CSV table of C-alpha atoms in Angstrom, one decimal:
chain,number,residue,atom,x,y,z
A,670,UNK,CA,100.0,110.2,117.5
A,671,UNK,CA,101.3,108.5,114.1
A,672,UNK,CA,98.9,105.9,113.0
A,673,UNK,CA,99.5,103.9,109.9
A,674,UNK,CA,96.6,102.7,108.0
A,675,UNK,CA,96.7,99.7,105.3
A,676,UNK,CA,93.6,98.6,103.7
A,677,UNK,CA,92.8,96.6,99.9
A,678,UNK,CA,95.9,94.0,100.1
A,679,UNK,CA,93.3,91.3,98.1
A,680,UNK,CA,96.0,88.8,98.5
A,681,UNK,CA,98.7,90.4,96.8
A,682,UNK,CA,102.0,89.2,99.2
A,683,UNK,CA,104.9,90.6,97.5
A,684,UNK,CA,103.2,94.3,98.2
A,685,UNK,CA,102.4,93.2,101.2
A,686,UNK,CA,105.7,92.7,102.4
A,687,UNK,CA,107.1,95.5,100.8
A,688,UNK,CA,104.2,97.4,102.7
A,689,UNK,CA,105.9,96.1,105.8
A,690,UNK,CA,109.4,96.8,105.0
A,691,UNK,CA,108.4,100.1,104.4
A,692,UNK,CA,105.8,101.1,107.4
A,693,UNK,CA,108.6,99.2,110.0
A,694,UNK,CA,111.8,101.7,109.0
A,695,UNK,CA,108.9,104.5,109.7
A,696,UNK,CA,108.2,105.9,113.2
A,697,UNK,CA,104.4,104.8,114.2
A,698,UNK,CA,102.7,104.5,117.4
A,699,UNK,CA,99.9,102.0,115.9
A,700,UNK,CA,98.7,99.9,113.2
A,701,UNK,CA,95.3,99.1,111.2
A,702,UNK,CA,94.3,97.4,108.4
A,703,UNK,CA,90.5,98.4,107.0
A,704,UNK,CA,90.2,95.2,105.1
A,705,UNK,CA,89.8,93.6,101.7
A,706,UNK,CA,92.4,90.9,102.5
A,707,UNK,CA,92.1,88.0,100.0
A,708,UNK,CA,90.5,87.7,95.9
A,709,UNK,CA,92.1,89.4,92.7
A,710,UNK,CA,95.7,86.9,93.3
A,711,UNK,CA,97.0,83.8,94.8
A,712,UNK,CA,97.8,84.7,98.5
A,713,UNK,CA,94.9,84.6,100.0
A,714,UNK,CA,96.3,82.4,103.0
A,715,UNK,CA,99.3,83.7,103.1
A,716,UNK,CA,98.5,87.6,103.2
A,717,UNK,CA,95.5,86.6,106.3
A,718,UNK,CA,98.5,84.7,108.2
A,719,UNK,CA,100.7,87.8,108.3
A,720,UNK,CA,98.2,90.3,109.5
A,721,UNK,CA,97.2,87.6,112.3
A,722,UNK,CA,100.5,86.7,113.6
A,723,UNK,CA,101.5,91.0,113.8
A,724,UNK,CA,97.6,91.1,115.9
A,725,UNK,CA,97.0,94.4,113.7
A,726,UNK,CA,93.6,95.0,114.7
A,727,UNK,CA,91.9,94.8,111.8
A,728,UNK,CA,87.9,95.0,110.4
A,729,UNK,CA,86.4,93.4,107.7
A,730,UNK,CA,86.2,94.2,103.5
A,731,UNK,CA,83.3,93.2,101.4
A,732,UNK,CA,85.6,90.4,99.9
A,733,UNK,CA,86.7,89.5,103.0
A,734,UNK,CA,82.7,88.8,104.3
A,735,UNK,CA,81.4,86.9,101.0
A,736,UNK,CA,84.9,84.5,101.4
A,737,UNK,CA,84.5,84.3,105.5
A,738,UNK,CA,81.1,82.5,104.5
A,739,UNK,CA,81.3,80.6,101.6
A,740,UNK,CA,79.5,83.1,99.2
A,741,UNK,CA,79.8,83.7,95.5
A,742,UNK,CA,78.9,87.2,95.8
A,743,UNK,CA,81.8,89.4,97.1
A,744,UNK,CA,79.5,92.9,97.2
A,745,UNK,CA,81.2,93.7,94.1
A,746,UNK,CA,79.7,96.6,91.6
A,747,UNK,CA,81.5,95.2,88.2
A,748,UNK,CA,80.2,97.7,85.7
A,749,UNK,CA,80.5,95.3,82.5
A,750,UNK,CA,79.9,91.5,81.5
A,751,UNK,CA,83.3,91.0,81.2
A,752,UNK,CA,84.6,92.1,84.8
A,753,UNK,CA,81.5,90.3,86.1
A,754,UNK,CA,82.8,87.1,84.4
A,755,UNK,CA,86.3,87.8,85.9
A,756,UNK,CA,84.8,88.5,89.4
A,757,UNK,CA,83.4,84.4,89.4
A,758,UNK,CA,86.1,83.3,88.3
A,759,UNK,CA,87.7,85.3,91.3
A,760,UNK,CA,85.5,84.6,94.0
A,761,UNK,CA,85.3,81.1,92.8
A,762,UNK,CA,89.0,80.7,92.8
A,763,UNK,CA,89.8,82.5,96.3
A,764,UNK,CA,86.7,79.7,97.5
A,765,UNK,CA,88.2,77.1,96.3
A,766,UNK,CA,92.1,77.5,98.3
A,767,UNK,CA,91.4,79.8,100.8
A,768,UNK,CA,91.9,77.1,103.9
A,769,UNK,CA,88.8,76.4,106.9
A,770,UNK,CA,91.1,78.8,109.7
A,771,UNK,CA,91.8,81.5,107.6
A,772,UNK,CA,88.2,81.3,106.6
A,773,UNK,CA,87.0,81.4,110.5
A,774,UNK,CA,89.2,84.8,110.6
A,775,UNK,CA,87.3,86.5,107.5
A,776,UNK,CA,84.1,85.3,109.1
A,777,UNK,CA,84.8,86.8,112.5
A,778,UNK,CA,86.5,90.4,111.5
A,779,UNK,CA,84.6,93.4,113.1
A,780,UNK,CA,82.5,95.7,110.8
A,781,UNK,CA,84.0,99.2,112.7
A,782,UNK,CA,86.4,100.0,115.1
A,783,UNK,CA,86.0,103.6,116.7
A,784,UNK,CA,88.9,105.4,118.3
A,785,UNK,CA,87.8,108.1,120.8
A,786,UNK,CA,90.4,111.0,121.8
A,787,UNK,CA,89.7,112.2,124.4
A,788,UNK,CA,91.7,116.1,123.7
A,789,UNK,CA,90.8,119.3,125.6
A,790,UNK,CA,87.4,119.8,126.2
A,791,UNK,CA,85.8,118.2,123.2
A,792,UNK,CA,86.2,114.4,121.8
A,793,UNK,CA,87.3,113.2,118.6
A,794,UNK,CA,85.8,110.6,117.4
A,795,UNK,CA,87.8,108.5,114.9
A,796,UNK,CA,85.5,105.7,112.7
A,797,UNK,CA,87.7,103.0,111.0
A,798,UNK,CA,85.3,101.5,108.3
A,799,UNK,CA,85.7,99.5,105.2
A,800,UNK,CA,83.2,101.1,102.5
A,801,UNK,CA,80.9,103.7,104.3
A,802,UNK,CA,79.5,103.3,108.0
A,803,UNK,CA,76.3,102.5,106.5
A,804,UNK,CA,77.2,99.5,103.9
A,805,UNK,CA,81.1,97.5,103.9
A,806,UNK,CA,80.5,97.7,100.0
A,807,UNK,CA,79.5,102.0,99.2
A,808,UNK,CA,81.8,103.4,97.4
A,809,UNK,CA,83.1,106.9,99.0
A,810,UNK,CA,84.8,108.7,95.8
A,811,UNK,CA,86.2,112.2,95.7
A,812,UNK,CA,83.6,113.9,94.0
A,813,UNK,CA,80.8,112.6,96.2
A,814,UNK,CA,78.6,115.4,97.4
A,815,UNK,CA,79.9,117.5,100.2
A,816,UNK,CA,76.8,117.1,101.6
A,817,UNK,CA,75.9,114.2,101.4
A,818,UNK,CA,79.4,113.0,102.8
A,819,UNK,CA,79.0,115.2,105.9
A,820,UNK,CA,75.6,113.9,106.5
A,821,UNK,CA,77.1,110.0,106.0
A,822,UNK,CA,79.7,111.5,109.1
A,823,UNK,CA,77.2,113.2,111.3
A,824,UNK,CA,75.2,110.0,111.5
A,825,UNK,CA,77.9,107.5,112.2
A,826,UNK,CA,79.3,110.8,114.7
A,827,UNK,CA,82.7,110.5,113.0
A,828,UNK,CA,84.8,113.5,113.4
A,829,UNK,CA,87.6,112.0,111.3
A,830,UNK,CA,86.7,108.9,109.4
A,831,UNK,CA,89.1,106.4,107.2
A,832,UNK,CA,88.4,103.7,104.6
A,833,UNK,CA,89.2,101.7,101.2
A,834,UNK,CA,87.6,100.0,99.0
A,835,UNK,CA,87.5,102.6,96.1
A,836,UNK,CA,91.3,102.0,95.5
A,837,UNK,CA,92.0,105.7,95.1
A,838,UNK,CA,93.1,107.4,97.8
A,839,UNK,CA,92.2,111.3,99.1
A,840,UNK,CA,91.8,113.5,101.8
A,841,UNK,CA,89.2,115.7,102.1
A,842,UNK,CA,88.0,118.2,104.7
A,843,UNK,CA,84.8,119.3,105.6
A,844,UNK,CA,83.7,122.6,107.7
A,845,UNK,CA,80.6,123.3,109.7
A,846,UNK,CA,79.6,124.9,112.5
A,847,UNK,CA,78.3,123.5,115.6
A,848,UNK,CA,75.4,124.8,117.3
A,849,UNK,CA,77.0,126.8,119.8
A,850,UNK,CA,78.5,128.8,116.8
A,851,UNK,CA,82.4,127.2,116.9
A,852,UNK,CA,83.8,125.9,113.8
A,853,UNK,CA,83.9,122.1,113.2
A,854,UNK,CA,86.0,120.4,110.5
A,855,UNK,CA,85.5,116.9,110.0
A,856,UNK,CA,88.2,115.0,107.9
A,857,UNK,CA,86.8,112.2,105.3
A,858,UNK,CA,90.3,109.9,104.1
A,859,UNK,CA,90.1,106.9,101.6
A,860,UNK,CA,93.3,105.3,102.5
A,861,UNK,CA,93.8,103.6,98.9
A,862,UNK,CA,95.3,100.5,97.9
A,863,UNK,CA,98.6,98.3,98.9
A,864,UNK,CA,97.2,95.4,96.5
A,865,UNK,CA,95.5,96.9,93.6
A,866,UNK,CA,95.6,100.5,93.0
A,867,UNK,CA,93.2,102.0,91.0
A,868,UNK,CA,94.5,105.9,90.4
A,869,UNK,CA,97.1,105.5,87.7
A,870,UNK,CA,99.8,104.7,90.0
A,871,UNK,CA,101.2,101.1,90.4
A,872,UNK,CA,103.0,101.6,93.6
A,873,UNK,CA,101.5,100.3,96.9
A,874,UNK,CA,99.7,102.6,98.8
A,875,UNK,CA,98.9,103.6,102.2
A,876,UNK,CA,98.5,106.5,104.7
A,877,UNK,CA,100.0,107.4,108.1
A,878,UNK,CA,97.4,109.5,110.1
A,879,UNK,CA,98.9,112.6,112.2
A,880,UNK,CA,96.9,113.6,115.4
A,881,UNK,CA,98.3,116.5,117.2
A,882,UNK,CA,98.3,116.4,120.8
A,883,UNK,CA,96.0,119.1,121.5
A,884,UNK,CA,94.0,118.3,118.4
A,885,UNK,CA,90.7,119.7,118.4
A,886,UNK,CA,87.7,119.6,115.6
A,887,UNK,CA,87.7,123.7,115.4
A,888,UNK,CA,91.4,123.6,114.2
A,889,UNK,CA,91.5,122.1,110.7
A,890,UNK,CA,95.0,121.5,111.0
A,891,UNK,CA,94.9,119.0,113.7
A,892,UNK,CA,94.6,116.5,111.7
A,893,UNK,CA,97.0,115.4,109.1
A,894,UNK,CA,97.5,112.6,106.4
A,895,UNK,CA,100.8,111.5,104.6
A,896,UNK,CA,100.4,109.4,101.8
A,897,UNK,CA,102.9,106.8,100.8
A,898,UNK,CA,103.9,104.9,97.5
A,899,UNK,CA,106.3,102.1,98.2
A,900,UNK,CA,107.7,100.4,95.4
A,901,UNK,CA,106.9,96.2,95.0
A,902,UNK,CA,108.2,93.3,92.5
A,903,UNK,CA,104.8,94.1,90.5
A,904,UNK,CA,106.1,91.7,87.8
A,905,UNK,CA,105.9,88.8,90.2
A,906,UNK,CA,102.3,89.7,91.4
A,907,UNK,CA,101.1,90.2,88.1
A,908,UNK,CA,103.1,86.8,86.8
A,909,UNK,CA,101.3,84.6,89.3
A,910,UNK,CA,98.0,85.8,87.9
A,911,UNK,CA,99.1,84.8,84.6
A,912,UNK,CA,100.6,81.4,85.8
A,913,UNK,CA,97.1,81.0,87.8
A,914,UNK,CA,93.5,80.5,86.7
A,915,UNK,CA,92.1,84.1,86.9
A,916,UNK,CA,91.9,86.2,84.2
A,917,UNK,CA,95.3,87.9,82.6
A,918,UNK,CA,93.3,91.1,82.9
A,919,UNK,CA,94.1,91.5,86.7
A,920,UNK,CA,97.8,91.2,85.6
A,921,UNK,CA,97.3,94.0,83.4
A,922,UNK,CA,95.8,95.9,85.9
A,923,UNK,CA,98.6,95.7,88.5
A,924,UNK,CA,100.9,96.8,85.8
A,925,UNK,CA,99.3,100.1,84.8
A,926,UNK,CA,97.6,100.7,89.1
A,927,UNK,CA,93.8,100.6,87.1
B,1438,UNK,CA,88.2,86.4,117.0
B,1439,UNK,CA,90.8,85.3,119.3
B,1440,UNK,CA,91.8,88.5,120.8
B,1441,UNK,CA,94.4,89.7,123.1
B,1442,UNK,CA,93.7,92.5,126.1
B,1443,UNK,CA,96.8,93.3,128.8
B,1444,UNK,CA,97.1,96.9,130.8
B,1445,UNK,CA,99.1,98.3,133.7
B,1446,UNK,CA,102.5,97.2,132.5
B,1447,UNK,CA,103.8,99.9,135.1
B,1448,UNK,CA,107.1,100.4,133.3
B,1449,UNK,CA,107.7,96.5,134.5
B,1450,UNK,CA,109.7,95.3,131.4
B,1451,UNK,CA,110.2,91.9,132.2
B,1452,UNK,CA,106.8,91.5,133.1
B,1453,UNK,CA,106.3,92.7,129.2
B,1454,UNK,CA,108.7,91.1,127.7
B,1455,UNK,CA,107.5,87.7,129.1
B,1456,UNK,CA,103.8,88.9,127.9
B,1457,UNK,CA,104.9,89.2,124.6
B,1458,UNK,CA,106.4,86.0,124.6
B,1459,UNK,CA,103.3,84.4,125.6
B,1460,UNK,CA,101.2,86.0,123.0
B,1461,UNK,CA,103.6,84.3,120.3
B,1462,UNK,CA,102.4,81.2,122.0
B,1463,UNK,CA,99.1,82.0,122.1
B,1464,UNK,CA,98.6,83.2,118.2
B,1465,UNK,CA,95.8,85.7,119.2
B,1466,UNK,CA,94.2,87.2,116.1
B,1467,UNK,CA,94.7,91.2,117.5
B,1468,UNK,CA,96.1,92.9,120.4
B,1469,UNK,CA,95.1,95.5,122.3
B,1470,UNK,CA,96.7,97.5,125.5
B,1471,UNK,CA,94.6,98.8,128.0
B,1472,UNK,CA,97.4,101.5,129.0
B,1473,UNK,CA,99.2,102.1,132.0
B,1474,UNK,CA,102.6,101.9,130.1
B,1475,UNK,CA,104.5,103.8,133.1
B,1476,UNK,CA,104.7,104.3,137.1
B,1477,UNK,CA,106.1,102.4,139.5
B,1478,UNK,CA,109.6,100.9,137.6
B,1479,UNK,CA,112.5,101.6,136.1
B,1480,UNK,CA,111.8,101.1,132.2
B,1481,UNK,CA,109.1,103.7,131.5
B,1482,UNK,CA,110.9,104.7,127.9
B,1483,UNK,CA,111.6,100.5,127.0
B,1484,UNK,CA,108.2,99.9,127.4
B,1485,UNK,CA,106.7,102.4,125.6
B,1486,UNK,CA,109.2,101.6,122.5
B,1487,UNK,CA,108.0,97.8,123.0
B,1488,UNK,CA,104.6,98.8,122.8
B,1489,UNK,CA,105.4,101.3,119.6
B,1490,UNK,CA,107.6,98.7,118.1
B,1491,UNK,CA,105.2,96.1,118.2
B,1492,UNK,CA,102.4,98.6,116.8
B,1493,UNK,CA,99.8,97.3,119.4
B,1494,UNK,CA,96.6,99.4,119.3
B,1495,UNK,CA,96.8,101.7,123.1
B,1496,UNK,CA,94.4,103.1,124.6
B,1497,UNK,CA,95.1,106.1,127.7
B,1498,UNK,CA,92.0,106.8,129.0
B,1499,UNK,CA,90.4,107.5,125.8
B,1500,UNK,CA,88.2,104.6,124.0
B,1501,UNK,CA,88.3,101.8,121.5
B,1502,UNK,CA,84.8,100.0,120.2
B,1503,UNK,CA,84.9,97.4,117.7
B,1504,UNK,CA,81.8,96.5,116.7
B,1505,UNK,CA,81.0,93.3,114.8
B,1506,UNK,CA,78.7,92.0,112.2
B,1507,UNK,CA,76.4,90.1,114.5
B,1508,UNK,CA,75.2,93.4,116.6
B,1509,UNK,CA,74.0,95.1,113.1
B,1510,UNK,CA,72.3,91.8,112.0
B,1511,UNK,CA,70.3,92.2,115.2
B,1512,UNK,CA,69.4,95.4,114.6
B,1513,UNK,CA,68.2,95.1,111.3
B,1514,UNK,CA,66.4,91.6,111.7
B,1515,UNK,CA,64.5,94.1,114.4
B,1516,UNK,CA,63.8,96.4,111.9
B,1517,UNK,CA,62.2,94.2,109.8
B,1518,UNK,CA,60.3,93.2,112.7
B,1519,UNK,CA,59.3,96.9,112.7
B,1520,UNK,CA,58.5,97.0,109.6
């Protein structure tokens, strides 16, 4: 099974399409997009339209739920006065032109979608979430506590979980054993960014998800992620932020992927 | 949420091929296939590469829950009730 998985588009269309391009001329068996589909650029509509007319099954991103109802709080942590002037002038702007049916569709995304394998003897549980499975806006980064990221994955009983949000994508596996002594390896994946990447790297992002056919969570290596960079017209994103009413520094930031 | 559910396509590629014409019609907001791809017809391989080509989310005997903002709402206007 070959899943792609797209997430953090925030209304950027030219990767979009290039994200497209590239995923269709790739063999997959299904396709998901973990949300964050409008604010940062000008496509808001035009970004929700194509993700409803392919029916990707898709759940909802913290920008996504403050814009599906009209807020002026997108769940956004901007760390200094100056991104949290920029992020009203975003949400304000993505308000003002995002039209009343492509509104309806932010409001009504799903929070989770849960994928359960049935392989062997034992399931495998596989959680599609936005942020974390306990909030749409909690940041999951690399160097969060093994720990506490296998506790967040016991809870929600994910043996393979996938999100965004962070912008920075990684895959990281996690070993424990299971009371009846067997080896269980749980697989925690931040999926990065097609619209805004945050690691250095301007190229669109995404991953496509490998699940063996007799995948089981006491073999680590059932489970396997690819990640792909596909190349986009950055200048034209980054020119209709400049041409627009939000702040030049989200130009800037599609340039250097920060 | 508009969305779309089909199953037991049976390898029946016209059958399919109509459905998917429909759903253009219809302008669902997600698609999902309730499996069954194959059996009883001629197109068993077609139908699958339809189904592939189109990326719609299968199921084959396993599961897929989507769970939605209102549900957690609930829960947690209930456990401020609690509270």
């Amino acid at each position: 099974m070959r899943i792609a998985l797209f997430s953090d588009i925030h209304a950027n269309l030219p990767a979009l399409e290039a994200f497209f391009d590239d995923v269709e001329a790739r063999d997959t068996d299904a396709i998901y997009c973990l949300g964050d589909l409008v604010g940062y650029n000008i496509w808001p509509n035009e970004v929700i339209d194509h993700i409803k007319r392919r029916g990707i099954p898709t759940i909802a991103g913290n920008y996504d739920f403050g814009i599906g109802r009209s807020s002026d709080d997108c769940g956004c942590a901007y760390k200094t006065d100056d991104e949290k002037e920029n992020g009203k002038v975003s949400i304000a702007y993505t308000n003002d032109i995002v039209n009343e049916q492509q509104r309806n569709y932010l409001r009504t995304l799903p929070a989770h979608i849960r994928l359960d394998f049935q392989r062997n003897d034992k399931p495998l549980s596989v959680l599609l979430v936005h942020g974390s499975p306990r909030r749409i806006n909690e940041y999951l980064f690399e160097d969060r506590d093994e720990k506490s990221m296998l506790r967040i994955m016991e809870q929600a009983g994910a043996d393979v979980m996938l999100f965004g949000h962070t912008h920075k994508p990684y895959h990281r596996i996690i070993g424990s054993v299971d009371p009846d002594g067997t080896d269980h390896f749980r697989h925690a994946i931040n999926i990065g960014s097609v619209g805004k990447p945050k690691d250095g790297d301007p190229r669109g992002g995404y991953v496509i998800l490998h699940i063996n056919a007799d995948a089981s969570t006491s073999i680590k290596e059932s489970v396997t992620v690819e990640f792909i960079r596909f190349e986009y017209d950055i200048e034209r994103a980054a020119k209709a932020v400049e041409d627009s009413v939000l702040p030049d520094a989200y130009a800037e930031s599609l340039r250097l992927g920060k | 949420m508009k969305i779309a559910l089909l199953s037991d396509i049976h390898a029946n590629l016209p059958a399919f091929e109509a459905v998917l014409e429909d759903l253009e019609k219809q302008n669902p907001d997600a698609v999902y296939c309730l499996g069954d791809l194959v059996g009883y017809n001629v197109w068993p391989n077609q139908v699958i590469s339809l189904v592939r080509k189109h990326g719609i989310a299968t199921i084959a005997g396993n599961h897929i829950k989507v769970t939605f903002f209102r549900r957690r709402l609930q829960q947690r206007r209930k456990q401020r009730v609690r509270l």
